Coordinates of C-alpha atoms in Angstrom, one line a residue:
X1 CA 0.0 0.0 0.0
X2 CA 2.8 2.6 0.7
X3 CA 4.5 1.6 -2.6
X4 CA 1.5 2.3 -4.6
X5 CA 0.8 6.0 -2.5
X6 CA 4.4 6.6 -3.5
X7 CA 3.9 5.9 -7.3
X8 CA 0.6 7.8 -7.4
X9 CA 2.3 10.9 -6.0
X10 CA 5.6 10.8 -7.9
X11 CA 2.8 10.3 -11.0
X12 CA 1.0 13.5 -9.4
X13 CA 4.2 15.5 -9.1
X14 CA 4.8 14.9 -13.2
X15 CA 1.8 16.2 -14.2
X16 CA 2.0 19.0 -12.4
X17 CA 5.6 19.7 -13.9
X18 CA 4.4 19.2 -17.2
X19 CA 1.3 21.3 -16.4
X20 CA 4.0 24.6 -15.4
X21 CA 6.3 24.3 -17.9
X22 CA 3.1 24.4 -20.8
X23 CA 1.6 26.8 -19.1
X24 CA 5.6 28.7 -19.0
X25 CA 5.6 27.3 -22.8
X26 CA 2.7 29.2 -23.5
X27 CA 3.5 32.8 -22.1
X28 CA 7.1 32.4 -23.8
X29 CA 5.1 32.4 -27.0
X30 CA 2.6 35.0 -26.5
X31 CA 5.5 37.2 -25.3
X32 CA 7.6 36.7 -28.5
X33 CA 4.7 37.2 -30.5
X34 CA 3.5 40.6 -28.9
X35 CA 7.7 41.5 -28.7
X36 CA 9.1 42.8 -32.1
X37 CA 10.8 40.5 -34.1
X38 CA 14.5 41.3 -35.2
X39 CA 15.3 42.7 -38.2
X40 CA 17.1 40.7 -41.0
X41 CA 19.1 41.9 -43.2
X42 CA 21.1 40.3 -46.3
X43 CA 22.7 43.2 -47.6
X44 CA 25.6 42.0 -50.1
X45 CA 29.3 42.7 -50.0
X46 CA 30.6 45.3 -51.9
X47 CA 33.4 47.6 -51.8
X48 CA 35.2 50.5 -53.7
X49 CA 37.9 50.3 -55.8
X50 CA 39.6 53.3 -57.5
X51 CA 41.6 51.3 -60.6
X52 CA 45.6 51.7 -60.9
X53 CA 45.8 54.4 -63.8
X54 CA 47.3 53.1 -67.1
X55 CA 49.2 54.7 -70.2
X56 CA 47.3 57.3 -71.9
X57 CA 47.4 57.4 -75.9
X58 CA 46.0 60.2 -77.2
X59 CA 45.7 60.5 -81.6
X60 CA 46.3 63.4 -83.9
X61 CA 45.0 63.8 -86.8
X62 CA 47.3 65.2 -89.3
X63 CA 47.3 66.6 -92.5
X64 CA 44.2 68.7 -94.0
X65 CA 43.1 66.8 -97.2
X66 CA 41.8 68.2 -100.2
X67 CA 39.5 66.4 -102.3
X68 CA 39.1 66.8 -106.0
X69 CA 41.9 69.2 -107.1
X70 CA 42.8 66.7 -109.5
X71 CA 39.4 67.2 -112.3
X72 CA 40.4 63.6 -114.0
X73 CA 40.1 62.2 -110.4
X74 CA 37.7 63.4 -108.3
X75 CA 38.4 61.5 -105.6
X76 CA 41.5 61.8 -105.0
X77 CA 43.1 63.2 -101.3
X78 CA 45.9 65.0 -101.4
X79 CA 47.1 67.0 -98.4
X80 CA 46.6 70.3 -98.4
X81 CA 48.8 71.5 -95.1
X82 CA 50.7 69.6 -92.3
X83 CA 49.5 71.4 -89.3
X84 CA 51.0 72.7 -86.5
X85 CA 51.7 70.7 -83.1
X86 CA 51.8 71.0 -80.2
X87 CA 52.5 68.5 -77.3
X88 CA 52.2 69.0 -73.7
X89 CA 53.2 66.3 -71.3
X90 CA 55.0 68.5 -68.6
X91 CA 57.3 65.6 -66.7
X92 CA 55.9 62.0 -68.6
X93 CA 57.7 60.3 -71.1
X94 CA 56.2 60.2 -74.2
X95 CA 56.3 58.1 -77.1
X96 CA 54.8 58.6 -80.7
X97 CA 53.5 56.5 -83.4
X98 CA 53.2 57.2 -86.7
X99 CA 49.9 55.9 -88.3
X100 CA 49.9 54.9 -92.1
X101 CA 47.9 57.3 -94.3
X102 CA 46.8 55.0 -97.5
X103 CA 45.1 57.0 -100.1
X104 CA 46.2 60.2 -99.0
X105 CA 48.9 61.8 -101.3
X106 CA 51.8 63.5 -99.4
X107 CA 49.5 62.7 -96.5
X108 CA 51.5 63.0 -93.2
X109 CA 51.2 63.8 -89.4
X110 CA 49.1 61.4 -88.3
X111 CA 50.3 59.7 -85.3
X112 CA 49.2 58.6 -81.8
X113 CA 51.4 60.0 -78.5
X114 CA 51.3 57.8 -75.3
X115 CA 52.2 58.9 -72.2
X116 CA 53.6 56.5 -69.4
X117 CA 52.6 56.3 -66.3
X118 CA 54.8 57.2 -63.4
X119 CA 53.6 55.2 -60.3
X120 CA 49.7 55.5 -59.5
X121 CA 50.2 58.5 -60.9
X122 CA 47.8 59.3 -64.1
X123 CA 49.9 60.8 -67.1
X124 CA 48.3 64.4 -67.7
X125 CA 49.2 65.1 -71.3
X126 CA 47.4 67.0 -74.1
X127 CA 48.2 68.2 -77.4
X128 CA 46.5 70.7 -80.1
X129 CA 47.1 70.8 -84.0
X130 CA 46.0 73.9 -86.0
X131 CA 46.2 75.1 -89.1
X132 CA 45.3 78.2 -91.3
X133 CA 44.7 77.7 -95.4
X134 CA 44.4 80.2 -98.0
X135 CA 43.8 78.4 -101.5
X136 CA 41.0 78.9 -104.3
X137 CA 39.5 75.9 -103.0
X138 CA 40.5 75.8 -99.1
X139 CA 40.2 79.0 -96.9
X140 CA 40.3 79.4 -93.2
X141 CA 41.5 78.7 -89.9
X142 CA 41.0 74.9 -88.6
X143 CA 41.9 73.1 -84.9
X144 CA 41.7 70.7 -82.8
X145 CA 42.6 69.0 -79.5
X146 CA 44.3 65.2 -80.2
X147 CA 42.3 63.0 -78.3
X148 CA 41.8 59.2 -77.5
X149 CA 40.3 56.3 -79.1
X150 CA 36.7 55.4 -78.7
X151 CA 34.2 52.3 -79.1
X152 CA 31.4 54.7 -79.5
X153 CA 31.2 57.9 -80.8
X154 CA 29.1 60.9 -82.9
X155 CA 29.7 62.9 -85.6
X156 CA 26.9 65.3 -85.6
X157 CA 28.0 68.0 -88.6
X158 CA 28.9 67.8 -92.6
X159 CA 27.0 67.9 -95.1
X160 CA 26.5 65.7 -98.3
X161 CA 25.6 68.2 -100.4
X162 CA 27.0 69.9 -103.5
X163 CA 29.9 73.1 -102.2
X164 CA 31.0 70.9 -99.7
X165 CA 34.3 68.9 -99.5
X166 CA 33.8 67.1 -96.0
X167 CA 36.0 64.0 -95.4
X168 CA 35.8 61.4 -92.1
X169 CA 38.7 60.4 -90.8
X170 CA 39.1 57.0 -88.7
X171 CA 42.3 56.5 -86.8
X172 CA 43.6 53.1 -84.8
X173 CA 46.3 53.4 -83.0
X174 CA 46.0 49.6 -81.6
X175 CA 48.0 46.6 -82.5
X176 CA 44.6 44.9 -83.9
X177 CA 42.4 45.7 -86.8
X178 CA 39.0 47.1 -85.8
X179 CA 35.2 46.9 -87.7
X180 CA 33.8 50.1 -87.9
X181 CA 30.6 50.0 -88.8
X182 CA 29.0 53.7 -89.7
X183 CA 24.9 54.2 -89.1
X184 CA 24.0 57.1 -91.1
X185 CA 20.9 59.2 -90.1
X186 CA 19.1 61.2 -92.3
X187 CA 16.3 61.3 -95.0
X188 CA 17.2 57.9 -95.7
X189 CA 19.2 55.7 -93.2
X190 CA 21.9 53.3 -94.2
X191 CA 25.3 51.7 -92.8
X192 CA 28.6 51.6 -93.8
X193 CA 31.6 49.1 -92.4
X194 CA 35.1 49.7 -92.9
X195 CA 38.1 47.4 -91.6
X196 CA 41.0 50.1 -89.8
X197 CA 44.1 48.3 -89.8
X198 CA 46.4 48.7 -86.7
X199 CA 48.7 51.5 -86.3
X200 CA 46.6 53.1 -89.4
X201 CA 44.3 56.0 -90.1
X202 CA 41.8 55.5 -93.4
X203 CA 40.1 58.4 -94.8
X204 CA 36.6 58.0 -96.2
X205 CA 35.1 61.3 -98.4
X206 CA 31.7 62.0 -96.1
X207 CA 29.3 61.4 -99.9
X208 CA 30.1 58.1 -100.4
X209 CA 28.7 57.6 -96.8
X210 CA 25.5 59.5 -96.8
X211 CA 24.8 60.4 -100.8
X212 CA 23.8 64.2 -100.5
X213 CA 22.5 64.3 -97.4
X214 CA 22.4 67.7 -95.8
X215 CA 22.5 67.3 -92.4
X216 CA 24.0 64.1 -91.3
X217 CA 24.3 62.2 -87.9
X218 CA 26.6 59.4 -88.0
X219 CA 27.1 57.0 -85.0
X220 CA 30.5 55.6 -85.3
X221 CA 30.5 52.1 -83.4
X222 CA 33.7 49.8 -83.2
X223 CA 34.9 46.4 -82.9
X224 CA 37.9 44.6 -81.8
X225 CA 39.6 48.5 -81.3
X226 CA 38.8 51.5 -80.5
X227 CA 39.2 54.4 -83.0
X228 CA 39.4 58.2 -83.3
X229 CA 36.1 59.7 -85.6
X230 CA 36.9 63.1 -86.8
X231 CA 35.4 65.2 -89.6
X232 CA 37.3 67.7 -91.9
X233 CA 35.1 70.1 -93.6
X234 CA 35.3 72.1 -96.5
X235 CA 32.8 74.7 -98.2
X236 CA 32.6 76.8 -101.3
X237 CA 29.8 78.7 -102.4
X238 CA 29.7 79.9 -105.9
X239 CA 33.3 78.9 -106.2
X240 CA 34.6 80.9 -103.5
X241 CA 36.1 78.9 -100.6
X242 CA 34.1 79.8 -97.5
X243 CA 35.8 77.7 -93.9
X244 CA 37.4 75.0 -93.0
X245 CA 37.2 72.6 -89.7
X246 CA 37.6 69.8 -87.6
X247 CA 35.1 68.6 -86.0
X248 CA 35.8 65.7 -83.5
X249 CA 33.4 62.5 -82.3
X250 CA 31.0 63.1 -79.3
X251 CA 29.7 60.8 -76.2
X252 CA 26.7 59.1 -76.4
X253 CA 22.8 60.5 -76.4
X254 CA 22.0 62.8 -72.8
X255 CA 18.8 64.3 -72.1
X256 CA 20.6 67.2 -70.9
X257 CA 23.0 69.0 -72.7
X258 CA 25.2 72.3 -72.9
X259 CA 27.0 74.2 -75.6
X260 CA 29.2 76.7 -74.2
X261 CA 30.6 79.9 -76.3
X262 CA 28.8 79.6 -79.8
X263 CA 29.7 82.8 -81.4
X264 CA 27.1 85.1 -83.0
X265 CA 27.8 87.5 -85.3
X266 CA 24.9 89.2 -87.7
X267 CA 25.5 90.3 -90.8
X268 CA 24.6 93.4 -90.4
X269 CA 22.9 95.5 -87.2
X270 CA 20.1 94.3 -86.3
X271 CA 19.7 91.1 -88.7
X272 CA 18.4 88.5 -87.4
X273 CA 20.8 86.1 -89.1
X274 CA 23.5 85.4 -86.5
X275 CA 25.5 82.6 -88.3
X276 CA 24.6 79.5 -85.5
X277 CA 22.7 76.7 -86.7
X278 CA 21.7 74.2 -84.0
X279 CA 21.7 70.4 -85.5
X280 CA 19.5 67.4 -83.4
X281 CA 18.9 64.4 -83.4
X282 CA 16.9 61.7 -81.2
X283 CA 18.0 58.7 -81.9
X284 CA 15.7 56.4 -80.5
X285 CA 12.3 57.7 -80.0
X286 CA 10.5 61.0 -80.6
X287 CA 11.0 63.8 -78.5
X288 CA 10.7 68.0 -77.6
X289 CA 13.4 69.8 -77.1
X290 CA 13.6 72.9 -75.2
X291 CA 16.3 75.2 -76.2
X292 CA 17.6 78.4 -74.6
X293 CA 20.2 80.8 -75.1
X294 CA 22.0 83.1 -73.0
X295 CA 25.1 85.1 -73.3
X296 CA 27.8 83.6 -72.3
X297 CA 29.1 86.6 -69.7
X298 CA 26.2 85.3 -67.8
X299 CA 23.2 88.0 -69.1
X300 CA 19.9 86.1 -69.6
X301 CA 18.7 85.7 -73.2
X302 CA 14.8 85.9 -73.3
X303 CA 15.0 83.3 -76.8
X304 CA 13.3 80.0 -75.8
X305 CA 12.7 77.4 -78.5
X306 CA 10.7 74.3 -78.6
X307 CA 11.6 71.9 -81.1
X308 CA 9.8 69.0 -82.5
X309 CA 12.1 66.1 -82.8
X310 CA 11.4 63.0 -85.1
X311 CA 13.2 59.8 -83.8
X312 CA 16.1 58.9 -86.4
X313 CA 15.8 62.1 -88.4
X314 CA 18.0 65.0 -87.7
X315 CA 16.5 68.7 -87.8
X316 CA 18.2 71.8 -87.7
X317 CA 17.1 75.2 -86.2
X318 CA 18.6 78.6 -86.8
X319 CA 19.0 80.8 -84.0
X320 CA 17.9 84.5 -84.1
X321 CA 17.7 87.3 -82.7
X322 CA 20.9 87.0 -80.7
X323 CA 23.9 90.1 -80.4
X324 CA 27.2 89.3 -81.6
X325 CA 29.0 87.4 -78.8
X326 CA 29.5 84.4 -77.3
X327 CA 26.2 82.4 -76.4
X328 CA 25.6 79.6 -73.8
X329 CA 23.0 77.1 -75.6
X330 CA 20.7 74.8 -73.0
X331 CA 19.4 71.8 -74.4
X332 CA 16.7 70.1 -72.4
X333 CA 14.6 67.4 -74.2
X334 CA 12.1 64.5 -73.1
X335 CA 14.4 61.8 -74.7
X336 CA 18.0 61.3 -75.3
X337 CA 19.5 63.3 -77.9
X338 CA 22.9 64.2 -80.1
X339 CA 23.3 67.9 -81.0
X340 CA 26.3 70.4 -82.3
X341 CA 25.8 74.3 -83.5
X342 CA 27.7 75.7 -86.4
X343 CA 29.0 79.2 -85.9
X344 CA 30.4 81.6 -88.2
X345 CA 32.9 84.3 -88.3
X346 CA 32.8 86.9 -90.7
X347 CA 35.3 89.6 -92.1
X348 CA 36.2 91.5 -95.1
X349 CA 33.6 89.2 -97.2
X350 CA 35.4 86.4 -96.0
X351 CA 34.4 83.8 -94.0
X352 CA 34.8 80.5 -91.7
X353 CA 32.9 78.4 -89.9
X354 CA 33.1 76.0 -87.0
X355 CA 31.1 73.3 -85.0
X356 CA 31.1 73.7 -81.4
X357 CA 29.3 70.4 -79.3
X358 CA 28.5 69.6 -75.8
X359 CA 30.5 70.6 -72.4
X360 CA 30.4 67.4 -70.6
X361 CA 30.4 68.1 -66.3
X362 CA 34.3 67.3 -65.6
X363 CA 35.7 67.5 -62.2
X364 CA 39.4 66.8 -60.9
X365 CA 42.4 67.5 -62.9
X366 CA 41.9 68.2 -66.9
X367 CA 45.0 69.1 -69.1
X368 CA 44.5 70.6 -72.6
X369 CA 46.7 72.8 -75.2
X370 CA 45.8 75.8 -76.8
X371 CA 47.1 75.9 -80.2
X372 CA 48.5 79.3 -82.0
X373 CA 46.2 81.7 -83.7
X374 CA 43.4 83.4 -83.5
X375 CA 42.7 84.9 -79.6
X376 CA 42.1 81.8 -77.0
X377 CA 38.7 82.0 -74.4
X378 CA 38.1 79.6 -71.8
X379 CA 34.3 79.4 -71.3
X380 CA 33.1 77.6 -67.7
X381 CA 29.9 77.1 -66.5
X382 CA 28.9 75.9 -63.0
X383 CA 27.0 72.5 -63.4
X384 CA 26.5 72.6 -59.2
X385 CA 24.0 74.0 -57.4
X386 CA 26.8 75.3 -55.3
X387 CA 29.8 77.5 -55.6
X388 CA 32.9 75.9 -57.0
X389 CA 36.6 76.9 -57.2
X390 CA 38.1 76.3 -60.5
X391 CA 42.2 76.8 -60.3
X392 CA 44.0 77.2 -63.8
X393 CA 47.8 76.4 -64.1
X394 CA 50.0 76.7 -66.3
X395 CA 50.6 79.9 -68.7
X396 CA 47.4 81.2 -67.1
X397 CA 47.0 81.5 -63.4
X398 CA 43.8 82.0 -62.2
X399 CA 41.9 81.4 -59.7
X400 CA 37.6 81.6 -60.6
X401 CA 34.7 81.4 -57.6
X402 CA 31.8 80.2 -59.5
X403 CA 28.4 80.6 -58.0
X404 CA 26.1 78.0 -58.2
X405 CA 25.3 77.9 -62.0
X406 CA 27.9 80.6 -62.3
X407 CA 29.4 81.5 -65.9
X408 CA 32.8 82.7 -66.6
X409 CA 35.3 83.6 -69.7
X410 CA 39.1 83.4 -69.0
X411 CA 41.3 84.9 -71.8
X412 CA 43.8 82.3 -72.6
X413 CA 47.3 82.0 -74.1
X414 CA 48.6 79.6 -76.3
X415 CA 50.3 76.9 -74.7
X416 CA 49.6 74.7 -71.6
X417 CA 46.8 74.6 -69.8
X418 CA 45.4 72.6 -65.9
X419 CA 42.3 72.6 -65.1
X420 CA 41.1 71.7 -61.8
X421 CA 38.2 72.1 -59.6
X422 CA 36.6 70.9 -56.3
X423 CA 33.1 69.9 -58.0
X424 CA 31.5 70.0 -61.0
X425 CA 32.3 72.1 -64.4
X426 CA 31.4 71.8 -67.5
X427 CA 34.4 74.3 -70.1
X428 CA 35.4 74.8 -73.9
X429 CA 37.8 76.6 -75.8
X430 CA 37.0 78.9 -78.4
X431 CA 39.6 80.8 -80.9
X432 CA 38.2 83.7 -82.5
X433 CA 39.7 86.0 -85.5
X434 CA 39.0 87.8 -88.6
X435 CA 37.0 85.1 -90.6
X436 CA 39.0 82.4 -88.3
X437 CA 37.3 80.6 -85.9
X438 CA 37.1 77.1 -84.2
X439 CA 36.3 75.8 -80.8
X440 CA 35.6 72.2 -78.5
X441 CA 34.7 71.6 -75.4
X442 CA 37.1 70.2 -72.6
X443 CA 36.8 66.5 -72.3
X444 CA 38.3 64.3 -69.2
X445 CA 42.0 63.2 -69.6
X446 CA 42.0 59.4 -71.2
X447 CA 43.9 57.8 -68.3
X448 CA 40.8 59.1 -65.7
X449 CA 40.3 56.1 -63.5
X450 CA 36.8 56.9 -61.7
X451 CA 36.4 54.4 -58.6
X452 CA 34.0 51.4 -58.9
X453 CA 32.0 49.5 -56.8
X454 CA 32.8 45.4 -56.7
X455 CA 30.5 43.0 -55.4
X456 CA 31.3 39.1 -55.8

């Protein structure tokens, strides 16, 4: 009998155990569920990673061609004028490479530089090549900054038409061939493909490209190298020679985009003509585009245009109503687009033209060289909405405050030139003279390494 009283209450005791740690079971529960749960997170690894700077190759173009001076072979290229170089590399060694020239006679000049790098140290070197011509069938002044080698690229400019003598140069300075293949848009499209050898520059006369299209965008797209687009133009008018450029390759298709110091200058006072032609294009889709000017010293121009833009067909739009003087042109548009203005410079019933594209924001160091010639401005323009400091070194010494979407012109002499600032700017050179003109934005150097982010 005691044996089973003990059984029945160590039996007892278990229950009631079990009964306490359920009911303890049960408040742990409803306590985690009222409590808030923790947070998890899978965020991924990542880290930045500024690259080690490499060599930078920059390519010049060389001669100026002239293209049927021979009458039983209008095609043929023969070079007009070497022009003049000049190389700026302050303390890098440099080396430079000739590039072949076939179908080019007496063609000469075209070459790519490379700079080493010293260290981590990015190479900051820039060069210029101008050149002035005065023959029955080539008059004006013509330059242009040397720049790297591309695997996209724009030439928004030329013309197909009868008067003009516009030629597209294609330069690889690589050790490997590259496809080029050219996408023509205008009244009609079409494409073109062209092999570049290595180490060689091939010259293609704009009309066999795009027939007599007036108003050309090409998109330049390479394969297996990249290569230099350029475009040498030439124009007569009733058999008088009337300008002469070089117009180089632009970045790819922006919604936003600004032309700084596109020179006006009327006929007469108070014409309306003032020599700038704005060229568009959206590429892809159709699209408005709102364009306004302002003078380039920073006074507000009251011309606004809105401009209907067919996708794939270019348009062009003639500014009025400006002063003479540099202009600041603002492109805002619904959809990507391409664009360049021509400006003109007038004298003594002579004349000379020039494109002008897009200022691109820069920030950090930028070299570039300003060729002899005409006189040299440096146009900047704030892209912050804060003041910036831009410092310039080199034969010019200057120090700028710009306020936030600030404008500024810097007289400049020839030679070399550093730009630097601590945020954003967007800057272009222009050269003005009697009936000489020409003008390009400031690009960053080709050995900028921006940091990246690397996840695994």
């Amino acid at each position: 009998m005691k044996q089973r009283t003990l059984r029945l209450a160590a039996t007892g005791a278990r229950i009631a155990t079990g009964a306490a740690v359920a009911a303890a079971c049960v408040l742990g529960v409803g306590a985690a569920v009222a409590a808030p749960w923790p947070d998890v997170q899978n965020k991924p690894a990542a880290t930045t990673v500024t690259p080690v700077p490499g060599d930078a190759t920059i390519v010049c173009n060389g001669a100026f061609r002239a293209l049927g001076r021979d009458s039983s072979q209008a095609d043929l290229l023969v070079s007009a004028a070497a022009p003049t170089l000049r190389v700026d590399a302050r303390d890098h060694e440099t080396t430079t490479t000739e590039l072949a020239m076939p179908g080019v006679l007496g063609g000469e000049g075209a070459q790519s530089i490379t700079a080493a790098v010293a260290g981590r140290t990015a190479p900051l070197i820039s060069a210029s090549e101008s050149v002035t011509l005065d023959d029955e069938d080539l008059r004006g002044y013509a330059a242009a900054p040397c720049r790297e080698a591309e695997m996209r690229s724009w030439l928004v400019g030329g013309d197909g038409s009868t008067g003009s003598s516009d030629v597209i140069l294609l330069s690889n300075p690589a050790d490997v061939p590259s496809t080029v293949e050219l996408n023509v848009y205008g009244a009609q499209r079409r494409t073109t493909t062209k092999i570049v050898p290595p180490k060689t520059q091939i010259t293609l006369t704009l009309a066999s490209v795009v027939g007599a299209e007036p108003r050309p965008v090409i998109e330049v797209v390479a394969a297996g190298a990249p290569v230099r687009a350029a475009l040498q133009s030439a124009h007569v008018r009733t058999l008088e020679a009337v300008g002469v450029d070089v117009q180089d390759g632009l970045g790819g298709a922006q919604r936003s985009l600004r032309l700084l110091g596109a020179h006006s200058q009327p006929i007469s006072e108070g014409d309306d003509s003032t020599g700038i032609v704005l060229r568009l294009l959206a590429p892809q889709e159709d699209a408005t585009a709102t364009v306004r000017v302002r003078g380039a010293d920073g006074t507000v121009g009251s011309d606004e245009y809105a401009v209907e833009l067919t996708a794939a067909t270019p348009t062009e739009v003639s500014l009025t109503g400006m002063g003479a003087g540099a202009h600041d042109i603002e492109i805002d548009a619904t959809a990507p687009v391409v664009a360049a203005a021509r400006q003109t410079s007038r004298a003594d019933g002579r004349e000379d033209f020039a494109w002008m594209l897009p200022a691109p924001p820069l920030t950090g160091t930028v070299p570039f060289s300003v060729p002899g010639g005409p006189s040299a401005t440096l146009y900047l323009s704030n892209a912050e909405d804060s003041t910036v400091t831009v410092t310039l070194e080199g034969v010019d010494e200057r120090v700028v405050e710009l306020r936030a979407n600030g404008v500024e012109q810097v007289a400049l002499q020839p030679g070399e030139h550093l730009l630097s600032s601590d945020g954003a700017v967007r800057a272009a050179v222009g050269l003005l003279g009697d009936a000489a003109i020409a003008g390009w934005p400031l690009w960053a150097p080709p050995a900028t390494q921006q940091p990246i982010i690397v996840r695994p």
